[in-house]
Amino acid sequence: MAEAHQAVAFQFTITPEGIDLQLSHQALRQVYLSGLRSWKKRVTRLKNNVITGVYPASPSSWLFVVIAILATMYTRSDPSMGLIAKIQEHLPFFRYKEHCCRTVVSAVLFSTLLWFSLIFTMRLCLKQLLSYHGWMFEQHGKVSNTTKIWAAMVRIFSGRQPLLYSYQGSLPNLPVPAVKDTVKRYLESARPLMSDSEYERMTTLAKEFESSLGNRLQWYLKLKAMWASNYVSDWWEEYVYLRGRGPIMVNSNYYGMDFLYVTPTPIQAARAGNTLHACLLYRRKLNREEIKPSRVPVLNVPLCAAQCERIFNTTRIPGEETDSLIHWQDSEYVAVFHRGRYFRLWLYHAGRMLSPREIEQQIQRIMDNPSPPVPGEAKLGALTAGDRIPWAQARKEFFSSGVNKRSLDCIEKAAFFVTLDDDEQGMRGDDPAGNLDRYAKSLLHGKCYDRWFDKSFTVVVYKNGKNGLSAEHSWADAPIMAHVWEYVMTTDSFQLGYTEEGHCKGDVASSLPPPTRLTWDIPAECQERIERSLAVAQALADDVDFHVLPIQEFGKGAIKKCKISPDAFIQIALQLAYYRNRGTFSLTYEASMTRLFREGRTETVRSCTSESCAFIRALEGGESKEACRHLFRTAAEKHQHLYRMAMTGGGIDRHLFCLYIVSKYLGEESPFLNKVLSETWRLSTSQTPLQQVELFDFVNHPDYTTCGGGFGPVADDGYGVSYIIIGENMINLHISCKHSCPQTDSHKFGADIKKALEDLLELMSPEKPDPSKAELNHSKKSKKDL
């Protein structure tokens, strides 16, 4: 156990002659370098906190203000209008100093107060400016003078070179909509899904709620909005995610895929080396706040970055009533799973980050390790895949002390989790479409025991070099993890690269200690509980029906020629496909972000509208093309309006959700809220945005196309659909449902979606002139001229 000896900095032995002290200079040097790296991070964090704290000003601007005030005083002017003299009178420690010294100190204090006042004023002005959302509701391509002036003012008050969290203090709080407005919008969304009698009853319940209990609940909600940064996010995290007692695997987690057509290297250890090193590079940029703040395109409006704080070093801890999220400031290692065994892999040595080649060597050491798993170790991860209460009880009973606690702490405190999978995945072989579906299922749930589903995310590297990730949902939403994965994929292939043999580049230090095998002592009773959790998880995983559908015949470019929003186009196509698939309309969930506000997460866009239903009935009823086109444009405009309302705080479901939580705290029952929150989302959809387009080159490297990611079905008898728009000519769809429902079939629904997209594109595409008619008209015109 050479690594055990290296970990001991000093040893001493008591003998009759005295104490024999033995120092390990190498170990002491490692301790010193590790501590030095830690202090560097603390200094960087302190510096960034200062810069962010005074934003949109800069620390150097303080010196400018001080010099300006002193220069003004030198001209025998008093810019403070007597305040500097007042400060002089109240300086107890400088009372007996020279008058000149007291004046300078007073002027510096006044300058500092003035500087802080200017920062507060600029931040308040920026906050008020960012509260304006009129720009979002303007017609595409037509910017009003008001918006132009507003954009110029935002640029003026935004300062220069903002760090990742610079805008956090200037973002507005999420507004609480009026109860009557939310109720009105809800009834409008529910109308196409209810019969006349159902709608009449719901209207009665809504009016009763609005006129009585609603106002009381709203008062408490406004009080919370005044006190908290965001009146939704903490309750959403707790009650939607952390209090769920069912499995988080499939029901809550999501996945991200590798490049669709390219695997940069077939060597598993090498792919892991570059992938892990790229993750560390991203984390270093994150810690230094060097990542540019995310913005809404075109006008560069900043988005909240609060969710980025828990990307790394974060774990979900099970509890009997509710789970909790624990985040550590730093972690220098990852936990690795390979063939039923767990390892700790240090990613730093001698105070520096390991190179990709060094990580590859360490991964290869793990893969070459012949030791078998101890009893109960191989399927231990199934505890995180099953129901939460059994896992919380097992954790408390079997993992609260001794060697099991130490090993579990090692996993939970790791930067993230890594799985070295023995399977080969990807769009390959004689059945590329079927293999792509199996690849998606593998990333979503694996073997139900070879992922640690409680970690913020798990990097999966397959035997043939393909990779991917699985992410826990409670700490952040998919666009945050997608931003990380875009950086990791492109850095891996375009910046780090591989040798001609497929190995990582770089040198290897000879003094690297091997990865440490985690040890366990799992009793038979705990092994039985592991098997029960595995049975629950396996039944859930086997029931998932998944289909990944890359559409390469057309994409955003063709849709934009129709002068329709691509998102609205796809959402209406989903409505059309569902109607053809099930013969009815369904309550539809589309995730929209609310990150224009501080600590914002998501809001629901209810995509099934009266306008979209009217269009679909007209299209399926054989009405004229012009009538269908008009109805389609009306439906698309309605969808865009709902999406914008959701983004700007005018959504329906988060407000009603919070009113429901308040009612439960007060012990009040609301038939209206109970009815609303019991509705089933049989069609749950989400778009994965491609955020860092500049990292990809779809023209020169068209094969390096990301496939996006997906999630499991929300309802037992419904569909989950995730889609990503790639460049101008590709749309990737990830469709999920359950085998146990005879009415759902992911492949059939995928075919219905593709047919719906093609039909809508044919309907809305500009009509091409008939060559024969054009020639006939030309001949008639020629005869007329003669």
Coordinates of N, CA, C and O in Angstrom, one line a residue, residues 63 163 239 242 340 366 489 493 495 497:
L63 N -10.6 55.2 -6.4 CA -9.5 56.0 -6.4 C -9.7 57.3 -7.2 O -9.3 58.4 -6.9
L163 N -18.2 40.0 -14.6 CA -17.9 38.6 -14.3 C -19.3 37.8 -14.3 O -20.3 38.3 -14.5
Y239 N -40.6 21.4 -2.7 CA -41.9 20.6 -2.8 C -42.0 19.8 -4.1 O -42.6 18.7 -4.1
L242 N -37.3 17.9 -3.8 CA -36.7 17.3 -2.6 C -37.7 16.5 -1.8 O -37.3 15.6 -1.1
G340 N -18.4 -2.7 -10.7 CA -18.8 -3.0 -9.4 C -18.0 -2.5 -8.2 O -18.2 -2.7 -7.1
I366 N -7.2 2.1 -13.0 CA -8.5 1.6 -12.4 C -9.0 0.4 -13.2 O -9.4 -0.6 -12.7
M489 N -17.6 19.0 -24.6 CA -17.5 18.3 -25.9 C -16.5 19.0 -26.8 O -15.7 18.4 -27.5
S493 N -12.6 17.8 -28.2 CA -12.3 17.5 -29.6 C -11.5 18.6 -30.3 O -10.6 18.3 -31.0
Q495 N -9.8 21.5 -28.8 CA -8.7 22.1 -28.1 C -7.7 21.1 -27.6 O -6.5 21.2 -27.8
G497 N -7.7 17.5 -28.0 CA -7.4 16.6 -29.1 C -6.7 15.3 -28.6 O -6.5 15.1 -27.4

